[in-house]
XYZ file of C-alpha atoms in Angstrom:
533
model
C 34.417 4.003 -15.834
C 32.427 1.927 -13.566
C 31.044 3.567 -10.689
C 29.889 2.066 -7.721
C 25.913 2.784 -6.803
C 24.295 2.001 -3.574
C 21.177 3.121 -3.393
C 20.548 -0.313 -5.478
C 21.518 -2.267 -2.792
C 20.108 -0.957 -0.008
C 22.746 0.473 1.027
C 23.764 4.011 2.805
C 22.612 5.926 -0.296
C 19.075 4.237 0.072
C 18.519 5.838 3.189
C 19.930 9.645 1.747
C 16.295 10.410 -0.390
C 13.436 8.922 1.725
C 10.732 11.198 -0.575
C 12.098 9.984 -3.595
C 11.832 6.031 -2.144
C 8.240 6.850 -1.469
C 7.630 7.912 -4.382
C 8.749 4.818 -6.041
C 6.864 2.482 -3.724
C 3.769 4.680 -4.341
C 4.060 4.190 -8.623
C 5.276 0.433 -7.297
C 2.021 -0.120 -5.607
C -0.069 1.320 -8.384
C 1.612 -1.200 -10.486
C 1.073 -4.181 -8.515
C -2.818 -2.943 -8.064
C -3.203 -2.932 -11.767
C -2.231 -6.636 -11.730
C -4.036 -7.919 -8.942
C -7.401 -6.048 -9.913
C -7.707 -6.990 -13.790
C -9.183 -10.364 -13.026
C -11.568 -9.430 -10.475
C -12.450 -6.276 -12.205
C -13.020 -8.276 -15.119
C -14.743 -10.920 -13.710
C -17.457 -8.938 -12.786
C -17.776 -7.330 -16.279
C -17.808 -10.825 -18.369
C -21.794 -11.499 -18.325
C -22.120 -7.827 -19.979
C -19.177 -8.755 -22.234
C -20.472 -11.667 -23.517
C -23.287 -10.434 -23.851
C -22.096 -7.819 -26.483
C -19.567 -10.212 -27.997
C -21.170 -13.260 -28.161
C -18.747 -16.933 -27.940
C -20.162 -17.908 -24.548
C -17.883 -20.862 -25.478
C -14.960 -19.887 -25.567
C -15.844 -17.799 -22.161
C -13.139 -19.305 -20.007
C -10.411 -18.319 -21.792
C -10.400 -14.886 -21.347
C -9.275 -16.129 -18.106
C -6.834 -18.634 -19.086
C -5.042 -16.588 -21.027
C -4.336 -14.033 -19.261
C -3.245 -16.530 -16.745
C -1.286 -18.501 -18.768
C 1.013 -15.482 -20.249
C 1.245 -14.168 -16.879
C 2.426 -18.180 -15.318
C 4.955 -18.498 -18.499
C 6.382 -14.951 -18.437
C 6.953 -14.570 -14.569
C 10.139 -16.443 -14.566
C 11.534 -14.651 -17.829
C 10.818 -10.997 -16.352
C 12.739 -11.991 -13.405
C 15.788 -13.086 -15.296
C 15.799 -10.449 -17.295
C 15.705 -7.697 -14.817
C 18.445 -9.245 -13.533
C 20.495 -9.715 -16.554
C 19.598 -5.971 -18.133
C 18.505 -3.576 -15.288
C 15.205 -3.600 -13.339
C 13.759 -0.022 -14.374
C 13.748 -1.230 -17.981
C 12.535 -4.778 -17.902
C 9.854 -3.785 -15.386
C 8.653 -0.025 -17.312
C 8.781 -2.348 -20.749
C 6.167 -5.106 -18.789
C 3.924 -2.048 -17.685
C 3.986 -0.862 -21.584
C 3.150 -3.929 -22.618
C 0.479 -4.240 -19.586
C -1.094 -0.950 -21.352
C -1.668 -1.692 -24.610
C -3.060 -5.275 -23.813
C -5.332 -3.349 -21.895
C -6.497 -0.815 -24.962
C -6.571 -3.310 -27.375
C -9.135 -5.752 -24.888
C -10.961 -2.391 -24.890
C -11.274 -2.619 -28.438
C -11.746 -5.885 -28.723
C -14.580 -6.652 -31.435
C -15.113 -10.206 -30.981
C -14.347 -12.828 -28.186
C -11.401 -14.333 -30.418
C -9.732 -10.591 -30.564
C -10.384 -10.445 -26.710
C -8.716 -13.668 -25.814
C -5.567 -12.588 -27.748
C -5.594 -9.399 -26.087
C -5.958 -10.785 -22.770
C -2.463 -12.584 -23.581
C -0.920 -9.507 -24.788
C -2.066 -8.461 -21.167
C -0.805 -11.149 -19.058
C 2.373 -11.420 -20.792
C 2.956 -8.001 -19.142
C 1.376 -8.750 -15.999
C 4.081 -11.051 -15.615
C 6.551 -8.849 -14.919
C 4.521 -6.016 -12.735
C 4.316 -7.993 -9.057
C 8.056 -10.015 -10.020
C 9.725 -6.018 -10.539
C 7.694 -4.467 -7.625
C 9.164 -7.284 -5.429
C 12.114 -7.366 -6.813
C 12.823 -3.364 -6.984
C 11.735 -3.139 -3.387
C 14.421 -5.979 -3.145
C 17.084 -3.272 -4.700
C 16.296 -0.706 -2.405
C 15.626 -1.394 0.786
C 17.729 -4.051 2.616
C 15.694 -6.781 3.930
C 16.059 -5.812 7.579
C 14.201 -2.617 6.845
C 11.711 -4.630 4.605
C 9.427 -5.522 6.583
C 7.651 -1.906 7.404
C 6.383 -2.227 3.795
C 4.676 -5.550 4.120
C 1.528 -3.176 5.167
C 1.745 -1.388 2.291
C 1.898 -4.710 0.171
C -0.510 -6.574 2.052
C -3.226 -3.628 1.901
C -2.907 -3.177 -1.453
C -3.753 -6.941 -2.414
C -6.784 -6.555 0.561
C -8.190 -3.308 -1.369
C -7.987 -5.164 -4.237
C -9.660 -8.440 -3.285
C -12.501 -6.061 -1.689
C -12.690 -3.807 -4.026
C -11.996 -5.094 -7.420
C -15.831 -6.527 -7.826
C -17.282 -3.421 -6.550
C -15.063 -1.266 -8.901
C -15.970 -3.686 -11.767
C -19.636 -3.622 -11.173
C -19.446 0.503 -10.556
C -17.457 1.081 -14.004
C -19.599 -1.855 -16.215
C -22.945 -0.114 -15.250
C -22.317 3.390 -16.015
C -19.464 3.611 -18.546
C -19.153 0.465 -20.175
C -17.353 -2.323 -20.033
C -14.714 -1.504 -22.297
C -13.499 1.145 -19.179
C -12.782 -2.025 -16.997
C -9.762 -2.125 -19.160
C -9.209 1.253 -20.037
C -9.212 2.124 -16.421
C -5.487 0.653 -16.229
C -4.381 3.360 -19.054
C -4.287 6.200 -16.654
C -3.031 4.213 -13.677
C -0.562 2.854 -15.575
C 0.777 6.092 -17.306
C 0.898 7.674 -13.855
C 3.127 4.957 -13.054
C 5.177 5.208 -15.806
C 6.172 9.146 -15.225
C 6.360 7.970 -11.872
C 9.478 5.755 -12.043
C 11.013 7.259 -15.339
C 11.742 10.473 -13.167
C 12.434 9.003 -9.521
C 13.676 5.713 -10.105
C 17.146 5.666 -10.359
C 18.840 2.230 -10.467
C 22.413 1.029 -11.948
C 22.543 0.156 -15.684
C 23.203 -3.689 -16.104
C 24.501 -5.015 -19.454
C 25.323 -8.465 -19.694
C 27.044 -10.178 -22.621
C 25.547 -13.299 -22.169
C 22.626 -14.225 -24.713
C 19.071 -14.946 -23.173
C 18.384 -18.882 -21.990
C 15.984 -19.446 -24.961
C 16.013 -23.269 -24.680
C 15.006 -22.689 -21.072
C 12.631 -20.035 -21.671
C 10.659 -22.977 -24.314
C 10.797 -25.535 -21.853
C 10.011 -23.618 -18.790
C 6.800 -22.124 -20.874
C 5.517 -25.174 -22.950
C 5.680 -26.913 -19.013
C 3.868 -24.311 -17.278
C 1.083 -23.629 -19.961
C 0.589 -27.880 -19.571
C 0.650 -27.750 -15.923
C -2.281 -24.322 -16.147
C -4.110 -26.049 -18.493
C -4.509 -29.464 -16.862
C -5.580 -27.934 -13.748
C -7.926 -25.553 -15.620
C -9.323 -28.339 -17.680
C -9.243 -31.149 -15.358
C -12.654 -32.135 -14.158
C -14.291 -29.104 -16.479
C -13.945 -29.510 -20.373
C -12.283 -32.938 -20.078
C -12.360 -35.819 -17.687
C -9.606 -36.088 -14.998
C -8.411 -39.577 -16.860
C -9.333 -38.446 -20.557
C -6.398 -38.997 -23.549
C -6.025 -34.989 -23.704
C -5.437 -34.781 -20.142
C -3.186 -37.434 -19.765
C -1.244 -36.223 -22.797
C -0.848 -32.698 -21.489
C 0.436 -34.212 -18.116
C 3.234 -36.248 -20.183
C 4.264 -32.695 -22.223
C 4.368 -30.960 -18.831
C 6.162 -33.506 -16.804
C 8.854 -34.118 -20.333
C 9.004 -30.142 -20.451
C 9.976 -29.454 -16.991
C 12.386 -32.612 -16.922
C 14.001 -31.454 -19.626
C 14.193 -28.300 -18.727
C 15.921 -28.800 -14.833
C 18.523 -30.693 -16.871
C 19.232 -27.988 -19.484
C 19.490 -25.731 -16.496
C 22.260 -27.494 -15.276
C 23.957 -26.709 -18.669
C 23.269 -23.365 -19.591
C 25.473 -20.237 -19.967
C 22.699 -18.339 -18.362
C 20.045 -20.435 -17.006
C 16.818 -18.786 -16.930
C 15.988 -20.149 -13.619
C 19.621 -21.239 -11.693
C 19.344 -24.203 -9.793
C 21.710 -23.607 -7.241
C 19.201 -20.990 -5.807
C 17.628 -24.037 -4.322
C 20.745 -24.767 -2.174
C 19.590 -22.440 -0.156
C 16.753 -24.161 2.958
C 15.388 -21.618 3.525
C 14.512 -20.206 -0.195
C 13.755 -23.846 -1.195
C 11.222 -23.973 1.766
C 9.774 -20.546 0.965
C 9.013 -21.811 -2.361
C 7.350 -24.915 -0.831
C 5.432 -22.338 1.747
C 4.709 -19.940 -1.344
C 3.073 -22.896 -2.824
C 0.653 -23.710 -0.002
C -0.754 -19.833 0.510
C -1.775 -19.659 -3.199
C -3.067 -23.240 -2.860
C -5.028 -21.504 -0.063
C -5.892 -18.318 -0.671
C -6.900 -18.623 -3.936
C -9.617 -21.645 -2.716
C -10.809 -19.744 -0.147
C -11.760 -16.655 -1.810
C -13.732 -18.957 -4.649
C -15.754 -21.004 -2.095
C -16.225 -18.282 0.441
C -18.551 -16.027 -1.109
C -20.378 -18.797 -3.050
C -21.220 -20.400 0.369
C -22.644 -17.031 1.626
C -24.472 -16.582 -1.213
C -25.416 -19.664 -1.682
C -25.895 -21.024 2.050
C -26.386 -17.778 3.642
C -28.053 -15.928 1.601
C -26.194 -13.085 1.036
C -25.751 -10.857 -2.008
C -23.445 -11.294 -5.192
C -23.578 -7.390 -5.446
C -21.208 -7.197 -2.160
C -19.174 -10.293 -2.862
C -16.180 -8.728 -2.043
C -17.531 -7.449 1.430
C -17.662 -10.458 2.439
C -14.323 -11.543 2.536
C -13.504 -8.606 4.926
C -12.797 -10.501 7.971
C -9.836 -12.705 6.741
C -8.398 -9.808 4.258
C -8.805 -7.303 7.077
C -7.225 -9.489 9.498
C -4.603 -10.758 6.613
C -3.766 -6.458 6.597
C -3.201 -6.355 10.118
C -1.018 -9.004 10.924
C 0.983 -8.674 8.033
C 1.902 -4.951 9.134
C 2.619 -6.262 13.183
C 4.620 -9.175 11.313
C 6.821 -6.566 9.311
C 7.168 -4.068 11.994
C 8.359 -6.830 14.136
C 10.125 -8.147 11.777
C 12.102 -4.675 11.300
C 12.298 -3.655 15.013
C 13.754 -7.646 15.767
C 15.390 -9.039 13.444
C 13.831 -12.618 14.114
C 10.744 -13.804 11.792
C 10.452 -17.574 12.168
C 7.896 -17.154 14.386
C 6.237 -15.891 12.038
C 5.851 -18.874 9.689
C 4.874 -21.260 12.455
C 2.511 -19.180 13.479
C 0.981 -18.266 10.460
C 0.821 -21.933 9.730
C -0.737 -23.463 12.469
C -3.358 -20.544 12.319
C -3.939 -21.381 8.547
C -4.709 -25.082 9.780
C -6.877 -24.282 12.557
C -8.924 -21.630 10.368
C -9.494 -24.145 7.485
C -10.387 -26.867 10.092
C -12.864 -24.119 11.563
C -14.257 -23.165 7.870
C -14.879 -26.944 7.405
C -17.106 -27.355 10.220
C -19.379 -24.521 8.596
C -23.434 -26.017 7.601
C -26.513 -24.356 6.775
C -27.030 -23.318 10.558
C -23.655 -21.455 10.863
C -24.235 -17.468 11.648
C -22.228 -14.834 9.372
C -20.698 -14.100 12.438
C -19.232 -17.414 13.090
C -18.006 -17.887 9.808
C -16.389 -14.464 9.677
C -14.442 -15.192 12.855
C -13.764 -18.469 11.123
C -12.216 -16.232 8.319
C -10.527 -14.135 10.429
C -8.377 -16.992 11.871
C -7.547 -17.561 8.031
C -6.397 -14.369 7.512
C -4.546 -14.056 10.267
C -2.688 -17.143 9.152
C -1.847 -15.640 5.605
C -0.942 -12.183 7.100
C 1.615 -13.860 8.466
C 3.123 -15.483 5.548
C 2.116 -13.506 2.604
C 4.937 -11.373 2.881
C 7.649 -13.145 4.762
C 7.851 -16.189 2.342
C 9.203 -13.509 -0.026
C 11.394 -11.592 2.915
C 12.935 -14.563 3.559
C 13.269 -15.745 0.006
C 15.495 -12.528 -1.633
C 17.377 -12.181 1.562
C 18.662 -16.263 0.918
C 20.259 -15.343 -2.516
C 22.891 -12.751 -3.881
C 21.947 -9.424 -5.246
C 22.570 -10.808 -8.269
C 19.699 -13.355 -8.343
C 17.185 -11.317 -6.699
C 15.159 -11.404 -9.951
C 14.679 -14.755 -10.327
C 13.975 -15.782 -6.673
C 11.069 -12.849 -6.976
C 10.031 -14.793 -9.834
C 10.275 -17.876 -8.487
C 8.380 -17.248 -5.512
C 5.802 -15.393 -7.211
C 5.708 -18.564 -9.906
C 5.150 -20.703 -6.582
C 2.072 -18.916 -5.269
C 0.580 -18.834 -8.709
C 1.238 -22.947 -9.530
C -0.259 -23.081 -6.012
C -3.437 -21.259 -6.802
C -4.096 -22.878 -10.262
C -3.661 -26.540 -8.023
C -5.581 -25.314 -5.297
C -8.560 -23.856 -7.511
C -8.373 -27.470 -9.666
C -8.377 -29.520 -7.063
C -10.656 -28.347 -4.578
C -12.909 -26.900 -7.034
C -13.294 -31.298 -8.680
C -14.031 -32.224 -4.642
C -16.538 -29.700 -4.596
C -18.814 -30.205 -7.737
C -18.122 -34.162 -6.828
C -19.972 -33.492 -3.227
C -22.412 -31.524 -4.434
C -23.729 -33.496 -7.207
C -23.348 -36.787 -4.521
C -25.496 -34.873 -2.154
C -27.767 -33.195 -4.554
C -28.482 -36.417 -6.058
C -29.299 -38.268 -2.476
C -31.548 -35.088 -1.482
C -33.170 -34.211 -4.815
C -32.463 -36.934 -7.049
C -33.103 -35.520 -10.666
C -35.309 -33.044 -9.677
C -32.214 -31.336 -8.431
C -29.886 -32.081 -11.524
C -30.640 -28.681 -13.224
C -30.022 -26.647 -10.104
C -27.005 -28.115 -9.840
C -25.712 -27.737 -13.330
C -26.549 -23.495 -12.907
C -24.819 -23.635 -9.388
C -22.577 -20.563 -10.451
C -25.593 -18.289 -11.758
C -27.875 -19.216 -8.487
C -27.866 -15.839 -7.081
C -30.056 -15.141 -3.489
C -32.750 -14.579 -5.581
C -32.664 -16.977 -7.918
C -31.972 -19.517 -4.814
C -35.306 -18.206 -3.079
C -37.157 -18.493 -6.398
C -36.401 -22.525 -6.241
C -39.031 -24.937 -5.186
C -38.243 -25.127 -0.917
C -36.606 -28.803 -0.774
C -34.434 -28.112 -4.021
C -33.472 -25.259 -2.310
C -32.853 -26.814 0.684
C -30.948 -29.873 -0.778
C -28.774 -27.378 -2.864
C -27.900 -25.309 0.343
C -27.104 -28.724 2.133
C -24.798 -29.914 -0.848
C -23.342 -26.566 -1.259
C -22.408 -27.032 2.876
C -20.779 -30.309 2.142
C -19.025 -29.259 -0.244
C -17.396 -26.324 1.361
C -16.613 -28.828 4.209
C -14.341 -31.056 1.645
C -13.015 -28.504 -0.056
C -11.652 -26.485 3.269
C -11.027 -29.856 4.711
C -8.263 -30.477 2.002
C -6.773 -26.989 2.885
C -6.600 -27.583 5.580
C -4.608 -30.728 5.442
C -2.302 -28.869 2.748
C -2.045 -26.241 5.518
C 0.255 -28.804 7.767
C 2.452 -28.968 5.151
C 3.482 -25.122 5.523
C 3.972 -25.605 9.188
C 6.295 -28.642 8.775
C 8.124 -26.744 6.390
C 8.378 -24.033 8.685
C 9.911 -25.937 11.544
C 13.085 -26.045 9.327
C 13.529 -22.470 8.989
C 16.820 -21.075 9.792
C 16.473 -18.114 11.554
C 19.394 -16.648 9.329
C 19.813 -12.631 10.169
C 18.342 -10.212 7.748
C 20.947 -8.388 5.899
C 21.350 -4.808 7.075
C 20.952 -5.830 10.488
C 24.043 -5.045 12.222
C 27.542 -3.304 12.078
C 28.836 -7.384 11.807
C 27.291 -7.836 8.780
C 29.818 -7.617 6.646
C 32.500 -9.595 8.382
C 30.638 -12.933 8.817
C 30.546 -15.164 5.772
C 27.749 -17.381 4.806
C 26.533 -19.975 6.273
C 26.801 -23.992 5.146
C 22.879 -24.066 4.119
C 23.975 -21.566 1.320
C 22.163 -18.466 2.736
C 24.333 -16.055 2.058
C 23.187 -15.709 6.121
C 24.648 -11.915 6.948
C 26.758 -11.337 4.159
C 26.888 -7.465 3.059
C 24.387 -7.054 -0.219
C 27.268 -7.083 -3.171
C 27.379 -3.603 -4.806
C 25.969 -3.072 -7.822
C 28.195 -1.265 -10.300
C 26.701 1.516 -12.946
C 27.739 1.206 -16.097
């Protein structure tokens, strides 16, 4: 007999075991570190790995791999949390997570890696969607907020620390143990939630969207790699770019109509009835577009302009993830104490604008100092939208599609960092080889070509006016590149002027007795109860 469960929802029974909640966000957190420090972690260990492997060639797809799977499977995680119970969809992606990670371990050759790295992202996929979308379960959204600190210092420790923990673990064990590390993270994890986590059973009779699913991943993987290829291995206008624009653009056509025919659509449409989760999406967007951009060009500008080490590359971004930590925890405690959060989006997008603006105005003369209050107005900006585009997002739809609209937002952000790395990656070679080639002419071709290996010490080793053209061209090209953010940064504040302030459910006593309101947000509608099976 069914019985009715709401410590899924949010509800009263939420409250009833706040040890065994923390508990859970503590293995949650762990789980959503292990996905936001593989890359960095990694990225740090690659010159030893190729090194030891060989296939410098095939280099970049140890990234794109793992990216890929993780893009593709986001959406399908989501879904299938919803359609099956959370617990199991998200403990299976952390399994899955874990032995991608031993097998890359024991990778013997970069064409065993690469695979391995998809084994990995495929269950990276569904770590951030089922810590999002768990959280979603079982806290209401008006309570929410107070964990945005957690959340947001989490992804700041990782940002700082991943390179440092890379660099730490590839000198003195190996670095195999940059992926084994995640074995005993993850396993802690696991016991974790198998023993605290206690979430209704879900079993749905109908069968998984796998027309969708095809479409939905043959258009992502196009969309990935045109923006990962575009202006690298192939020409911007090139037949194989052109043709993977037409299979991503057919995919995703074809898939929004077979969405509007399926039993069980992997990713429902009428989500986007909703404003306010529709403009979330659009916002979600924009922040990976930045944030992603900014910590590429960032520390290569420092290194490159300022002279600062590699070694403490992730130092360096302190002032915008420090100030991204703080006002994301004022934004959720507010947001908790209040009620109200569409401040919050305006604000964090005009600061976005302003900070890119500031960034862009950055040349060989600008002091660390200046540039890291420059960041800090950044991060300030993206503290306070990192968390409230996906507040605002779960609390527009029904319990029932909280999944997917974690997905969805989550698939957002990461479209919106592949774009934003693409695109403002081809305006930045493009101004640096224009301004390398009207300071240096070809005496500066070759510096330019090794532009990612010129370390502070390689710079200094350069004859003085290649160095000095390079560290001129690297300056303009920051300036584009943050320019362009900061033009894609209006579109986040337009998009927050439509906000409706809709209340947060679990707000009031009222809650339950107002219905929904015409945009489709189910506005302060009681979370449905979930019922155990």
């Amino acid at each position: 007999m069914a019985e009715k469960t709401e410590a899924a929802t949010g509800g009263a029974g939420a409250g009833k075991q706040p040890r065994s909640v923390r508990v859970v966000l503590l293995a949650l957190m762990i789980a959503m570190m292990l996905a936001m420090l593989d890359n960095m972690i990694i990225g740090t260990a690659m010159p030893t790995i190729v090194g030891e492997l060989g296939g410098l060639e095939h280099l970049s797809w140890v990234v794109t791999a793992y990216t890929l799977a993780t893009a593709a499977s986001t959406p399908l995680w989501g879904k299938l949390g919803d359609m099956y119970g959370r617990k199991g969809s998200f403990m299976t992606s952390i399994v899955i997570f874990l032995v991608g990670s031993a097998l890359s371990g024991m990778a013997q050759d970069m064409g065993q890696l690469i695979g391995f790295r998809a084994i990995q992202g495929l269950g990276a996929g569904g770590l951030m969607v089922g810590v999002m979308a768990i959280i979603g379960d079982l806290i209401p959204p008006r309570e929410r907020g107070k964990y945005q600190g957690m959340i947001a210092g989490v992804m700041a420790l990782s940002m700082i620390g991943g390179p440092l923990v890379g660099g730490t673990i590839t000198d003195h064990w190996g670095w195999r143990w940059s992926f084994y590390i995640n074995l005993p993270l993850g396993v802690v994890a696991l016991i974790a939630i198998s023993a605290v986590l206690h979430l209704p059973k879900k079993r749905s009779e109908a069968r998984i969207d796998y027309l969708g699913a095809a479409l939905l991943t043959i258009g992502i993987t196009a969309i990935v790699l045109v923006t990962t290829w575009g202006g690298t291995e192939y020409a911007w206008t090139s037949a194989r770019i052109m043709e993977l624009i037409g299979i991503g653009v057919a995919a995703l056509v074809g898939f929004v109509f077979w969405q509007t025919r399926a039993a069980e659509p992997i990713l429902p449409l009428h989500i986007f009835r909703s404003r306010n989760f529709t403009l979330m999406s659009v916002i979600g967007f924009i922040v990976g577009f930045v944030m992603f951009g900014a910590t590429l060009f960032l520390p290569l500008y420092q290194q490159s302009v300022q002279g600062a080490s590699a070694t403490n590359s992730g130092l360096l971004l302190l002032p915008m993830l420090g100030a991204m930590l703080v006002t994301s925890m004022v934004a959720g405690r507010v947001t908790t104490s209040t009620g109200r959060y569409k401040i919050f989006p305006l604000a964090g997008g005009a600061l976005m604008t302003v900070g890119l603006y500031l960034l862009s105005t950055m040349d060989t003369d600008t002091t660390r100092f200046t540039s890291g209050l420059y960041m800090a107005v950044v991060g300030l900006g993206m503290g306070c939208l990192m968390q409230i585009t996906m507040l605002v997002a779960q609390n527009s739809v029904e319990m029932k599609d909280m999944g997917v609209a974690s997905s969805s937002t989550t698939l957002f952000r990461t479209l919106g960092s592949s774009f934003g790395v693409a695109i403002m990656g081809a305006l930045f070679n493009n101004r640096v080889q224009g301004v390398m080639a009207e300071r240096a002419a070809g005496s500066g071709a070759k510096a330019t070509e090794q532009s990612a290996t010129l370390t502070a010490d390689a710079l200094n080793a350069l004859p003085a006016a290649i160095r000095d053209a390079y560290q001129h061209a690297v300056s303009a090209g920051t300036h584009t590149a943050f320019l362009l953010g900061s033009a894609v940064a209006v579109l986040a504040l337009v998009a927050a002027v439509f906000v409706k302030e809709v209340p947060l459910k679990g707000a009031g006593p009222k809650e339950a007795d107002t219905p929904a309101d015409g945009d489709g947000d189910p506005a302060t509608a009681k979370a449905p109860v979930t019922e155990a099976v």
